[in-house]
Coordinates of C-alpha atoms in Angstrom, one line a residue:
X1374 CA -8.8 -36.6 24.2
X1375 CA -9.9 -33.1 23.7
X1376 CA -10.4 -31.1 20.6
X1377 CA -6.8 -29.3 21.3
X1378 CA -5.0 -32.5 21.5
X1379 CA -6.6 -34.3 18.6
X1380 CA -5.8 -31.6 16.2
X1381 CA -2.0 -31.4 17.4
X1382 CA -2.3 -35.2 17.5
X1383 CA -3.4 -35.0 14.4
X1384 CA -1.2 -32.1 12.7
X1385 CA 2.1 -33.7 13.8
X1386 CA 0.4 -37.2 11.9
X1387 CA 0.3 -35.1 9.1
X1388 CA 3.7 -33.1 9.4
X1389 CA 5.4 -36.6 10.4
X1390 CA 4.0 -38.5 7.2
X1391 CA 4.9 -35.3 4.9
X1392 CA 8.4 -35.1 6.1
X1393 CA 9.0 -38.7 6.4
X1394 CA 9.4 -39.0 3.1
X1395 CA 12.3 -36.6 3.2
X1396 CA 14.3 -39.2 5.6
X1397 CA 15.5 -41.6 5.1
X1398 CA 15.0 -44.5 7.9
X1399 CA 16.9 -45.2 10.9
X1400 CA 18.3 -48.7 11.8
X1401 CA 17.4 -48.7 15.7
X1402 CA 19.6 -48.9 18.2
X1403 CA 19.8 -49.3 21.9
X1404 CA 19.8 -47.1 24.7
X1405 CA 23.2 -47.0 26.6
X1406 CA 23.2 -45.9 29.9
X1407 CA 26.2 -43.9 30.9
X1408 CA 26.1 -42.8 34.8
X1409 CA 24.1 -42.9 37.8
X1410 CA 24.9 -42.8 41.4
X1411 CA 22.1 -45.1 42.6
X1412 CA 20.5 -48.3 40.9
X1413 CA 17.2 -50.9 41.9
X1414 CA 16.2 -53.7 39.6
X1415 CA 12.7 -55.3 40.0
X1416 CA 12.0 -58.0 37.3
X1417 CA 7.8 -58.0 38.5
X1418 CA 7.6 -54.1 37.3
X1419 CA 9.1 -55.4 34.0
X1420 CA 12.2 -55.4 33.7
X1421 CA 12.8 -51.8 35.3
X1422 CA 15.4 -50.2 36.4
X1423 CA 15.4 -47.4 38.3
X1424 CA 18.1 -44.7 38.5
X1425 CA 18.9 -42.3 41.0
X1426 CA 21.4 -39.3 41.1
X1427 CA 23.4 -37.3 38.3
X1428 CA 21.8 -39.9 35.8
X1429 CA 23.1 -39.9 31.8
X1430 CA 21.9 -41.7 29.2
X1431 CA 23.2 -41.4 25.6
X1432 CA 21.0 -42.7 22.5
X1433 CA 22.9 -42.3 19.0
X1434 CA 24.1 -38.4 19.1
X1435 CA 21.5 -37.7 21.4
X1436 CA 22.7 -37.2 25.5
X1437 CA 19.9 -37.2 28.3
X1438 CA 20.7 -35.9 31.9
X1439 CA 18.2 -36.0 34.8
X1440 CA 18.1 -36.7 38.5
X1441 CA 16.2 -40.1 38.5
X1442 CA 14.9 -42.5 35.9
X1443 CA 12.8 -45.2 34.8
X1444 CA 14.9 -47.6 32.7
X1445 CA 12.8 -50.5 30.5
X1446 CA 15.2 -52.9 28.6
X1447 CA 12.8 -54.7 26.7
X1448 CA 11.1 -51.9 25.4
X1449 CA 14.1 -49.8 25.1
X1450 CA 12.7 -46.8 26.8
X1451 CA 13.3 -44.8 29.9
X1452 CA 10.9 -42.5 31.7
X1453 CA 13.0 -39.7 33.3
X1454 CA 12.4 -37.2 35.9
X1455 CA 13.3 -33.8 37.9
X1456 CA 16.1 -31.5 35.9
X1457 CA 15.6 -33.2 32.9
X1458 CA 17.6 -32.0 29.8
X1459 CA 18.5 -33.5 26.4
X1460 CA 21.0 -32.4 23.6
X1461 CA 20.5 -33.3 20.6
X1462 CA 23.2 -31.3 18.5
X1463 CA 25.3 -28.7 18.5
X1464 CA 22.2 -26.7 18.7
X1465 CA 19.4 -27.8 19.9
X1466 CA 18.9 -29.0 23.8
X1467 CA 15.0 -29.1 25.2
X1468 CA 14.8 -29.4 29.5
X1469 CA 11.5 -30.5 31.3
X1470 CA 10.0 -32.2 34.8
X1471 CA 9.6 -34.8 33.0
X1472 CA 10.2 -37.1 29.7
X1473 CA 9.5 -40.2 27.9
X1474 CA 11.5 -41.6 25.5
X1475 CA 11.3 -44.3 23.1
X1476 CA 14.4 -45.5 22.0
X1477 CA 12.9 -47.7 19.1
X1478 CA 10.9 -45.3 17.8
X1479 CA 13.3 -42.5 18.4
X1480 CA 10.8 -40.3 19.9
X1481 CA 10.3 -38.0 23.1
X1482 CA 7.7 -36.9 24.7
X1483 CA 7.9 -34.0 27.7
X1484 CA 5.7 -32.5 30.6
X1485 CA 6.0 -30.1 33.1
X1486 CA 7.9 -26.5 32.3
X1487 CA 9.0 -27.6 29.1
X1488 CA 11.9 -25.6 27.0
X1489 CA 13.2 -26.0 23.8
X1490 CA 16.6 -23.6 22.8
X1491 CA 17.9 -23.5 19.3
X1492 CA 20.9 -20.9 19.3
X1493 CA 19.2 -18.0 20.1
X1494 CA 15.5 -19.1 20.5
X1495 CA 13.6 -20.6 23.0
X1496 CA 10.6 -22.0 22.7
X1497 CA 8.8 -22.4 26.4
X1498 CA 5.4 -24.7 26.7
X1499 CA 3.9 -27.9 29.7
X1500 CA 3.8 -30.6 26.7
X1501 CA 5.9 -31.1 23.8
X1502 CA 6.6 -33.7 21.6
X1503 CA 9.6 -34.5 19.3
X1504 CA 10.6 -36.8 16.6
X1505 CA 14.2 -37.6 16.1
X1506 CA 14.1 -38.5 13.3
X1507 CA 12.2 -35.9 11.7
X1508 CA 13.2 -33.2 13.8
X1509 CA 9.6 -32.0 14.2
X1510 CA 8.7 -30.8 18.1
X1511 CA 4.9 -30.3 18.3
X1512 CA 3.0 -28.9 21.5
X1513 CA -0.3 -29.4 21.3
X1514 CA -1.7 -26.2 23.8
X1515 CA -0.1 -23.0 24.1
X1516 CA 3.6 -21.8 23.7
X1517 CA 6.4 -18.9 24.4
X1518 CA 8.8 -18.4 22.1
X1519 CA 11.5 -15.9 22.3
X1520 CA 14.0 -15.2 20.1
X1521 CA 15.8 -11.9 20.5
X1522 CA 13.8 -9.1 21.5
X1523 CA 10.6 -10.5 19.7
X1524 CA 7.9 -12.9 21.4
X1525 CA 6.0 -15.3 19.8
X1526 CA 3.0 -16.8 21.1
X1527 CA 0.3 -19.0 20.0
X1528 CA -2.3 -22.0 20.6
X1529 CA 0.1 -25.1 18.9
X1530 CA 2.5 -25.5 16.6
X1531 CA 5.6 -27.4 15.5
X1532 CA 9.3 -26.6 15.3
X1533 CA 11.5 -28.6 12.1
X1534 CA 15.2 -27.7 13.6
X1535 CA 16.9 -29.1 10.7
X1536 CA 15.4 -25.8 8.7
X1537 CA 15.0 -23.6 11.8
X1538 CA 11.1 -23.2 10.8
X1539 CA 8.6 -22.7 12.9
X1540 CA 5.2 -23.4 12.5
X1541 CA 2.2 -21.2 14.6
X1542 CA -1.3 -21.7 14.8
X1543 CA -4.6 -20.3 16.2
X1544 CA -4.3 -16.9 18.1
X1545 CA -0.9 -16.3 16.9
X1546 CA 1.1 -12.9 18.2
X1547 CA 4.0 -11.6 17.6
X1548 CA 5.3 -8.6 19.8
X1549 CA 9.1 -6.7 19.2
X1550 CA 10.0 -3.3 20.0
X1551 CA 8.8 -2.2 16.2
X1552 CA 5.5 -4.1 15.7
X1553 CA 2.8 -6.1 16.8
X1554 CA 1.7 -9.1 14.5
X1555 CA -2.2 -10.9 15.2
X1556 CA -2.7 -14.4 12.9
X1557 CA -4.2 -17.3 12.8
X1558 CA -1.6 -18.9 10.9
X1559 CA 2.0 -18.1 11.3
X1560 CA 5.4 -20.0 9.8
X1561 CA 8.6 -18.6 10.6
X1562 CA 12.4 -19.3 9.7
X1563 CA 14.9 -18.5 11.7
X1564 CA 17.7 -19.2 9.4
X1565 CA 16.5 -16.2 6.7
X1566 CA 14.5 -14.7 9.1
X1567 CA 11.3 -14.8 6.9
X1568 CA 7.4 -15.4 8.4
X1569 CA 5.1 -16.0 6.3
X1570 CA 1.3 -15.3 7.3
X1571 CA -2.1 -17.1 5.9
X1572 CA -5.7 -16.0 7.1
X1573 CA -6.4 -12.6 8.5
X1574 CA -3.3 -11.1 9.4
X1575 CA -2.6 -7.8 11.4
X1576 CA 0.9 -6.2 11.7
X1577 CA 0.6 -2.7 14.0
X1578 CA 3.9 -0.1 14.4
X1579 CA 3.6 3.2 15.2
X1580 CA 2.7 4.7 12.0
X1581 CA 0.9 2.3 10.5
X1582 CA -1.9 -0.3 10.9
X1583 CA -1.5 -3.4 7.8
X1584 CA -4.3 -5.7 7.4
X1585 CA -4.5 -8.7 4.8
X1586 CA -5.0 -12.5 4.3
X1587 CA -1.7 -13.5 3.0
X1588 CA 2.0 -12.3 2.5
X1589 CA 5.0 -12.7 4.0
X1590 CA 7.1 -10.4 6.3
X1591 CA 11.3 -10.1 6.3
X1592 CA 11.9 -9.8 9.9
X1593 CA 15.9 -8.1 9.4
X1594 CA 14.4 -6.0 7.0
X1595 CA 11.3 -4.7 8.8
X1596 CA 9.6 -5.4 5.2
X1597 CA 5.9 -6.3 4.7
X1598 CA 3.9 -7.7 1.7
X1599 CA 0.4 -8.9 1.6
X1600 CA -1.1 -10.4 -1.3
X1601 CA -4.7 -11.2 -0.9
X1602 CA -7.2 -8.3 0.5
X1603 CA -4.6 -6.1 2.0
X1604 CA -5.4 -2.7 3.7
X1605 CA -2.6 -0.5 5.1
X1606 CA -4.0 2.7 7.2
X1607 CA -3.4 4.8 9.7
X1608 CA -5.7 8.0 11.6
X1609 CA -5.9 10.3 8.6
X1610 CA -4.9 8.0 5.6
X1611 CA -5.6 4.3 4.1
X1612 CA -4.5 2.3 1.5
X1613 CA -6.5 -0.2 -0.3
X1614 CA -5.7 -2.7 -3.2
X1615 CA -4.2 -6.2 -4.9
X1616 CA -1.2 -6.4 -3.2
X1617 CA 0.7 -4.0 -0.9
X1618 CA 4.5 -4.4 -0.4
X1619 CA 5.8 -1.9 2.7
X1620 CA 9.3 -1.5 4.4
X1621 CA 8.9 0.5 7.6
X1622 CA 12.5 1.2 8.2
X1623 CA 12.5 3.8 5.3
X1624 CA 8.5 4.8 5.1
X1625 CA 7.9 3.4 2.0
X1626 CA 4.6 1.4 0.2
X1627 CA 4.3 0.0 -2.8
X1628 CA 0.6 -0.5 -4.0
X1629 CA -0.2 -2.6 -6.9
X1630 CA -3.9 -3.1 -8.9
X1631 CA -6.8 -1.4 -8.0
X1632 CA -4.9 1.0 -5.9
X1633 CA -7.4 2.8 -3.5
X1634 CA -5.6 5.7 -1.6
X1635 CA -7.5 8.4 0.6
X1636 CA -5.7 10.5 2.6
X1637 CA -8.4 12.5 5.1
X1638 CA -5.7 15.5 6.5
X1639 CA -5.1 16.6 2.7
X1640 CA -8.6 15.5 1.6
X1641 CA -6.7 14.1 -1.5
X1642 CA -8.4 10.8 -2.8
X1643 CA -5.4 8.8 -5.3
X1644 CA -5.8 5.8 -7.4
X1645 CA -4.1 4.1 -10.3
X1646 CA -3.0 0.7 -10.7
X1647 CA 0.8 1.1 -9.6
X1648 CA 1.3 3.8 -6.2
X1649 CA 4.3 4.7 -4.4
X1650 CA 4.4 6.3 -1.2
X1651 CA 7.1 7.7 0.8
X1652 CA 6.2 8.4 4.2
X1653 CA 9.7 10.1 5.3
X1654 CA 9.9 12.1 1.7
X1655 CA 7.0 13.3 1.9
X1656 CA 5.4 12.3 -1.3
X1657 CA 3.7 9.8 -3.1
X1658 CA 2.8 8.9 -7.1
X1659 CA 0.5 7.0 -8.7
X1660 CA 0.2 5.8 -12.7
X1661 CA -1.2 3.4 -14.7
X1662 CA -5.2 4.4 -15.4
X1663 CA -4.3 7.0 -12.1
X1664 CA -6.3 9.5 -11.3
X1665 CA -6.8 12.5 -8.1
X1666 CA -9.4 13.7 -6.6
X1667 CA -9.5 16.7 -4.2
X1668 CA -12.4 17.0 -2.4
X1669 CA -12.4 20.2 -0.5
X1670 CA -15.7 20.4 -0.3
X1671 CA -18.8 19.1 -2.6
X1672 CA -17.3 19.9 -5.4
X1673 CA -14.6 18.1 -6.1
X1674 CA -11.8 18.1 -8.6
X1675 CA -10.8 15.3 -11.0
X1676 CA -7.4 14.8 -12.3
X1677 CA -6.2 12.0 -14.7
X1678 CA -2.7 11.8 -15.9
X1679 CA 0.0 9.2 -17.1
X1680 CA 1.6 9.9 -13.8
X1681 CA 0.2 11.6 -10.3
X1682 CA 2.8 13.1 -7.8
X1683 CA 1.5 14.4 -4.4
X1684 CA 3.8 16.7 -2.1
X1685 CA 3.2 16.6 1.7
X1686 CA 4.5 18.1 5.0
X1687 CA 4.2 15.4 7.2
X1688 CA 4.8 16.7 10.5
X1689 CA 2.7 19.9 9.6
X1690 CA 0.1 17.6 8.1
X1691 CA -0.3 19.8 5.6
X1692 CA -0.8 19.1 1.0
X1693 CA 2.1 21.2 -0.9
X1694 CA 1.4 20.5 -4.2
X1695 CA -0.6 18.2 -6.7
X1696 CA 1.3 17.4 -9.9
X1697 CA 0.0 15.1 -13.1
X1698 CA 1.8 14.8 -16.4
X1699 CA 1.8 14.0 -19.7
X1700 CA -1.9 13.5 -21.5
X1701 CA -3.6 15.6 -18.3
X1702 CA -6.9 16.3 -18.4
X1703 CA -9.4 17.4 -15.1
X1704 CA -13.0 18.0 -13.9
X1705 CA -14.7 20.0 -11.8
X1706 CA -18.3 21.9 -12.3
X1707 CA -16.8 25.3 -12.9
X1708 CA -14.4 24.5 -15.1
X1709 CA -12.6 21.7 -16.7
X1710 CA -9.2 21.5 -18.7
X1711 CA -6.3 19.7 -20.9
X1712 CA -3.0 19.9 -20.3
X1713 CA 0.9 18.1 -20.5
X1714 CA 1.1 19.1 -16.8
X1715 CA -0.6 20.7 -14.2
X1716 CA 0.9 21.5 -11.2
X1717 CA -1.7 22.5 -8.4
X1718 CA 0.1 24.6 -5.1
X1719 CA -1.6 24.4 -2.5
X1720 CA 0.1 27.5 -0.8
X1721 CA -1.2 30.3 -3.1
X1722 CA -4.2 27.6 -4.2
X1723 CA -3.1 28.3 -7.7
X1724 CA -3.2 25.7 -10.6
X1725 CA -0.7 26.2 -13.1
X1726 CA -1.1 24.0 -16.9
X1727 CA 1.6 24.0 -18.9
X1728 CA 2.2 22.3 -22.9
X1729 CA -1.1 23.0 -25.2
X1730 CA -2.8 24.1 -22.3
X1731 CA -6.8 24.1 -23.2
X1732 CA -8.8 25.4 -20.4
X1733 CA -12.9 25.4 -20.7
X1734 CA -15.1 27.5 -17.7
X1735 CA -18.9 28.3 -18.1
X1736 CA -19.3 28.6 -22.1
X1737 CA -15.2 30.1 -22.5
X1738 CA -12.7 28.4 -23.9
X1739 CA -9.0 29.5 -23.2
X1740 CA -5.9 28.6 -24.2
X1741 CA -2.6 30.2 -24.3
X1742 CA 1.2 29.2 -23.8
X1743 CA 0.7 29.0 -19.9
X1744 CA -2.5 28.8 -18.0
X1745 CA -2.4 30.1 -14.6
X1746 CA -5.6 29.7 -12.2
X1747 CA -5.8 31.1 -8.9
X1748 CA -9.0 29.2 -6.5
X1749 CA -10.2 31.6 -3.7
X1750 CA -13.1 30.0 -2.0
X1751 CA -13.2 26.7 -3.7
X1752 CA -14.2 29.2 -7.2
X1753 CA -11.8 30.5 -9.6
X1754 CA -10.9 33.7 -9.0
X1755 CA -9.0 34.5 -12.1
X1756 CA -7.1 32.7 -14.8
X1757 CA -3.9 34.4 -16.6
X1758 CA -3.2 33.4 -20.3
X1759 CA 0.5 33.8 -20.8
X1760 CA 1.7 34.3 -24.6
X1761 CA -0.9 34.2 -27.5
X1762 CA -4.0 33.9 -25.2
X1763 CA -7.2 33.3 -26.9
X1764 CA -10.4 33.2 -25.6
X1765 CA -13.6 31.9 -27.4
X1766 CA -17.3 31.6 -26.5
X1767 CA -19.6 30.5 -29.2
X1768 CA -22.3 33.1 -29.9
X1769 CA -25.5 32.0 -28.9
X1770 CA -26.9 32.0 -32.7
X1771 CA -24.3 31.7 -34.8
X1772 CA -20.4 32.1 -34.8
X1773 CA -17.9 33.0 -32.6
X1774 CA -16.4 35.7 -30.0
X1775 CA -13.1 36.0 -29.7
X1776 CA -10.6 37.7 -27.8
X1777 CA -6.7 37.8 -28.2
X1778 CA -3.6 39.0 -27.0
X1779 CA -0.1 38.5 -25.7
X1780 CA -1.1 38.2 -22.2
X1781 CA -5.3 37.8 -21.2
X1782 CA -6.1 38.2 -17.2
X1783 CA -9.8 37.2 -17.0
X1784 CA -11.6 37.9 -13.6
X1785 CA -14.1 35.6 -11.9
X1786 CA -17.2 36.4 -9.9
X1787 CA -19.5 33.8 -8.7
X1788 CA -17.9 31.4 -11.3
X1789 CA -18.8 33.2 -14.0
X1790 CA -16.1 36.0 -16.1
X1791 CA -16.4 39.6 -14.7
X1792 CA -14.1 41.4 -16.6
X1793 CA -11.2 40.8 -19.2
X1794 CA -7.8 42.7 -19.0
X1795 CA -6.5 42.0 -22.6
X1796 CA -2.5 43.6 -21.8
X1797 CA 1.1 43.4 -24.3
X1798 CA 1.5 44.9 -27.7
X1799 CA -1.2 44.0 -29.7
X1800 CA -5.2 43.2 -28.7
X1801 CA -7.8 41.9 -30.8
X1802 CA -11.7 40.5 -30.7
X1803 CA -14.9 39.9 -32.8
X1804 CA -18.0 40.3 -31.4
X1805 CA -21.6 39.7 -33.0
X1806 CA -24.0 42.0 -31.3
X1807 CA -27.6 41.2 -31.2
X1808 CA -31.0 43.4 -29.9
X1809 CA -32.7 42.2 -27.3
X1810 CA -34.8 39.3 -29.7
X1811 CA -31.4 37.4 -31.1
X1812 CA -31.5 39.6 -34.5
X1813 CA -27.5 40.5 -35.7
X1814 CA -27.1 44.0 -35.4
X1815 CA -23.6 43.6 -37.2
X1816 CA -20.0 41.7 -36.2
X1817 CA -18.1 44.2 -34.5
X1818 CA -14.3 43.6 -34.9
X1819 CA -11.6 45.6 -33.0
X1820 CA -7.8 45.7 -32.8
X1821 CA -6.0 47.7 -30.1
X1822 CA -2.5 47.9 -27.7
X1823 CA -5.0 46.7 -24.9
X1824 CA -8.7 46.1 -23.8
X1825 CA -10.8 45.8 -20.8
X1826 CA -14.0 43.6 -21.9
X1827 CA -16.9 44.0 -19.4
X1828 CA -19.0 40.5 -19.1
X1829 CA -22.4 40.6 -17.6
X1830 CA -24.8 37.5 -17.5
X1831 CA -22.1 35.6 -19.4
X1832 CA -21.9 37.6 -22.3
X1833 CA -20.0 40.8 -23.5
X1834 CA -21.4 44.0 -22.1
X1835 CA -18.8 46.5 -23.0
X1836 CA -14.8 46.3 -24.5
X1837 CA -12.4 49.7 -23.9
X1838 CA -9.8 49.8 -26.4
X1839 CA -6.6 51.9 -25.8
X1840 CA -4.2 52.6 -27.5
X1841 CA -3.8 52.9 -31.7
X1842 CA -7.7 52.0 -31.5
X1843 CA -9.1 50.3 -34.9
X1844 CA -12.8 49.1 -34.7
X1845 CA -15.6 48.2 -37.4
X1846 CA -18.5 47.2 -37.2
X1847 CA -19.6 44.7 -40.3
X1848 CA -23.2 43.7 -41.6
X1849 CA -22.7 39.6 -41.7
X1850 CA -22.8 40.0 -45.5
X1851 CA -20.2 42.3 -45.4
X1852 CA -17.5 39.8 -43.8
X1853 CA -15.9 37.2 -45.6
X1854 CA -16.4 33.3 -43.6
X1855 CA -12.4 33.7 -42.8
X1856 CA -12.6 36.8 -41.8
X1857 CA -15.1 36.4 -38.9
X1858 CA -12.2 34.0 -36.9
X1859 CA -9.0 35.6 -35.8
X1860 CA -5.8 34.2 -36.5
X1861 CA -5.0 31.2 -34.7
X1862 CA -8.3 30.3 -34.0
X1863 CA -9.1 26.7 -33.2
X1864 CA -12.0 25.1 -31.4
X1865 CA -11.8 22.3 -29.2
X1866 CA -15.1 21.8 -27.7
X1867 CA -14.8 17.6 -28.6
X1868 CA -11.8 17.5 -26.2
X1869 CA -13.4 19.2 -23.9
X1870 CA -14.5 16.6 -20.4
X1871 CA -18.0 16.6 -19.9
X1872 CA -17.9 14.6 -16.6
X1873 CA -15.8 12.9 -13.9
X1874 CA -15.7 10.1 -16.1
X1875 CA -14.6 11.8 -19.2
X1876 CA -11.3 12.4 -18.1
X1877 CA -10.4 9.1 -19.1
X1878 CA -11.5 8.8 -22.2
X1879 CA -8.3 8.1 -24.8
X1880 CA -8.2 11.5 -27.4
X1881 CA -7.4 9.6 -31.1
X1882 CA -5.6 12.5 -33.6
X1883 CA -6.4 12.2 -37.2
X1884 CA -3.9 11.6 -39.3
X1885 CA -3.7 12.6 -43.0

């Protein structure tokens, strides 16, 4: 007995002691034969009868057909041959070459071309075994089954027909018009159409490639979940985490725990503990400890909100828009920030942070209503301040700069501010100007309709005022502690991300 055969032999042991306990037993009964056109009797073979032409035998429910047979009385089993076919119930009929049937123990055995049908399945193999009284068939080496426009093929296996489940093992595929399915382990019912899968499992359509160890998949449906080391990807995107659930028919995945998501056409990298994609939307979120990444090039920017949206074209392959709100901070070299929501177009590559918007580049720190930052090059290019913009740079002795106005346009070059267009009805600043060795020359404080501050290695070079000009320039003694900040002034350099990590960290307000 070969290594095949003993493991069948040794599975349908197993599957036939399990779901014995489920029957209850049979009183036995005897074979009755019902037609044949030809008979012989020879008492030295044993008691055989043979049977020739359009033979029927009935057993209980069950009704046998074939061309010849081999009738044994005192064992109360029949050997049958050529056209062989059996019904069992309504259901369920099985046809072979050849059969062996043992009317005591209520159990078949065929050879030879061997189907079993159950309504619209069939289950094609050379050697199957089945117990009546169980209704477990079990073939031992290789079988067909086809049931509607899927195929289902595998080393052994067993089919209960009283549940309509079928059981698949070793080199398992599954191939339909909408998928391909590779397993080890396969056990599908027909009744809910529901497989479930254990060991490494592959499902292939033409968008995407699923991979796990576990999970079940609703065949009506076209739904997918894995449970255990599941990976869903594709040519320019993959999906990594706990446990994936996916229903192909509308494009979407649900990701949950340690969600790992990198999509290579946007060169967007998403994570979170709860992700949602929608393939045929075109968008995808991700919350729960989520962050983004977009790695254009080296430099990369980091994004952590409560929630994560991302806005594709899918046919054009191309990012529209990164989103993240409420408790939004990011991180990237040049420039790092705080926010309610930032919304990041990839059209115009401008990032716009809105609510209590804190923005922090080189030593500058900016806030305003709105924040608007337009990237050229992977660098900033220039950031607007819409409605009470402030900037602040602490002096690099003492104190404070400041600059203020309705609107503040601040120009980049090299990552680093160029010039300031200070524009709307009113325009202030405080300056401390120092000689070349640190010493204060005085605190230079100016109020205007509008400014243009020149920057040059990071620090203020020049300011234009225009228009109903007012400017003083104090001794430090001169200038009262409150007077050196202008109003509204507030520093938030503890909030501000000092790495990749940061953006994480949990901001606790004081409370009086």
């Amino acid at each position: 007995m070969n290594r095949i055969v003993f493991f069948i032999a040794f599975l349908c042991l197993v599957a036939q002691f399990s779901f014995a306990q489920e029957e209850e037993p049979k009183k036995k009964t005897r074979v009755n034969i019902e037609h044949y056109d030809k008979a012989t009797y020879s008492k030295d073979l044993g008691d055989m009868q043979r049977l020739i032409g359009h033979v029927r035998i009935r057993h209980d429910s069950a009704r046998f057909f074939c061309d010849s047979a081999y009738f044994y009385e005192k064992t109360n089993s029949f050997d049958a041959y050529q056209n062989v076919h059996i019904i069992v119930n309504d259901t369920v009929e099985m046809f072979s070459d050849m059969l062996h049937y043992d009317g005591d123990a209520r159990f078949a055995e065929f050879f030879d071309n061997v189907r079993l049908r159950d309504d619209s399945t069939t289950l094609y193999t050379e050697y199957l075994t089945y117990d009546r009284d169980l209704h477990l068939a079990c073939y031992p080496d290789s079988a067909t089954t086809i049931r509607g426009d899927k195929q289902l093929v595998s080393c052994l296996g067993y089919y209960r027909d009283r549940i309509k489940e079928f059981s698949f093992f070793e080199n398992v595929e599954v191939t339909s018009p909408k998928y391909q399915m590779y397993t080890d382990t396969l056990f599908y019912n027909t009744n809910i159409e529901k497989m479930w899968f254990y060991g490494p499992t592959t499902i292939v359509n033409k968008e995407n490639v699923l991979e796990g160890e576990h999970g079940y998949y609703l065949v009506k449906e076209d739904v997918a979940y894995f449970d255990k080391k599941p990976v869903m990807h594709n040519e320019t995107q993959r999906i990594k985490s706990d446990s994936i659930y996916y229903d192909h028919n509308i494009g979407f995945a649900k990701a949950l725990d340690h969600v790992d998501m990198i999509d290579t056409s946007y060169k967007v990298v998403m994570r979170g503990d709860y992700v949602e994609l929608w393939e045929n939307r075109g968008f995808s979120f991700a919350t729960d400890s989520a962050y983004m990444i977009s790695y254009e090039d080296a430099d990369s920017l980091f994004i952590h909100g409560d929630t994560l949206f991302m806005h594709f074209d899918k046919q054009a392959e191309e990012l529209k828009k990164l989103i993240a709100r409420r408790n939004v901070r990011f991180f990237k070299s040049d420039m790092q920030g705080k926010c309610d929501t930032l919304t990041y177009l990839t059209a115009d590559s401008t990032i716009h942070l809105r609510v209590a918007p804190v923005l922090w580049a080189q030593d500058s720190q900016m806030t305003g209503d709105l924040i608007d930052i337009k990237i050229f090059d992977q660098k900033i290019d220039y950031v607007l301040q819409k409605g009470n913009g402030f900037i602040i740079a602490r002096d690099t002795v003492e104190g404070f700069n400041q600059i203020k106005g309705a609107d503040i346009i601040s120009h980049f070059k090299d990552g680093k501010i160029n010039h300031v267009n200070v524009e709307g009805e009113s325009a202030e600043s405080i300056y401390w100007i120092r000689d070349d060795d640190t010493s204060l020359i005085g605190i230079d404080v100016a109020k205007s309709q509008t400014m243009v501050i020149t920057m040059k290695n990071n620090e203020i070079s020049q300011i234009k005022s225009y228009k109903d000009i007012s400017e003083t320039m104090y001794p430090e003694s001169d200038l009262k502690e409150d007077e050196r900040y202008l109003p509204g002034f507030e520093w938030h350099e503890d909030q501000r991300p000092k790495n990749k990590d940061d953006i994480f960290r949990v901001e606790i307000l004081n409370e009086e």
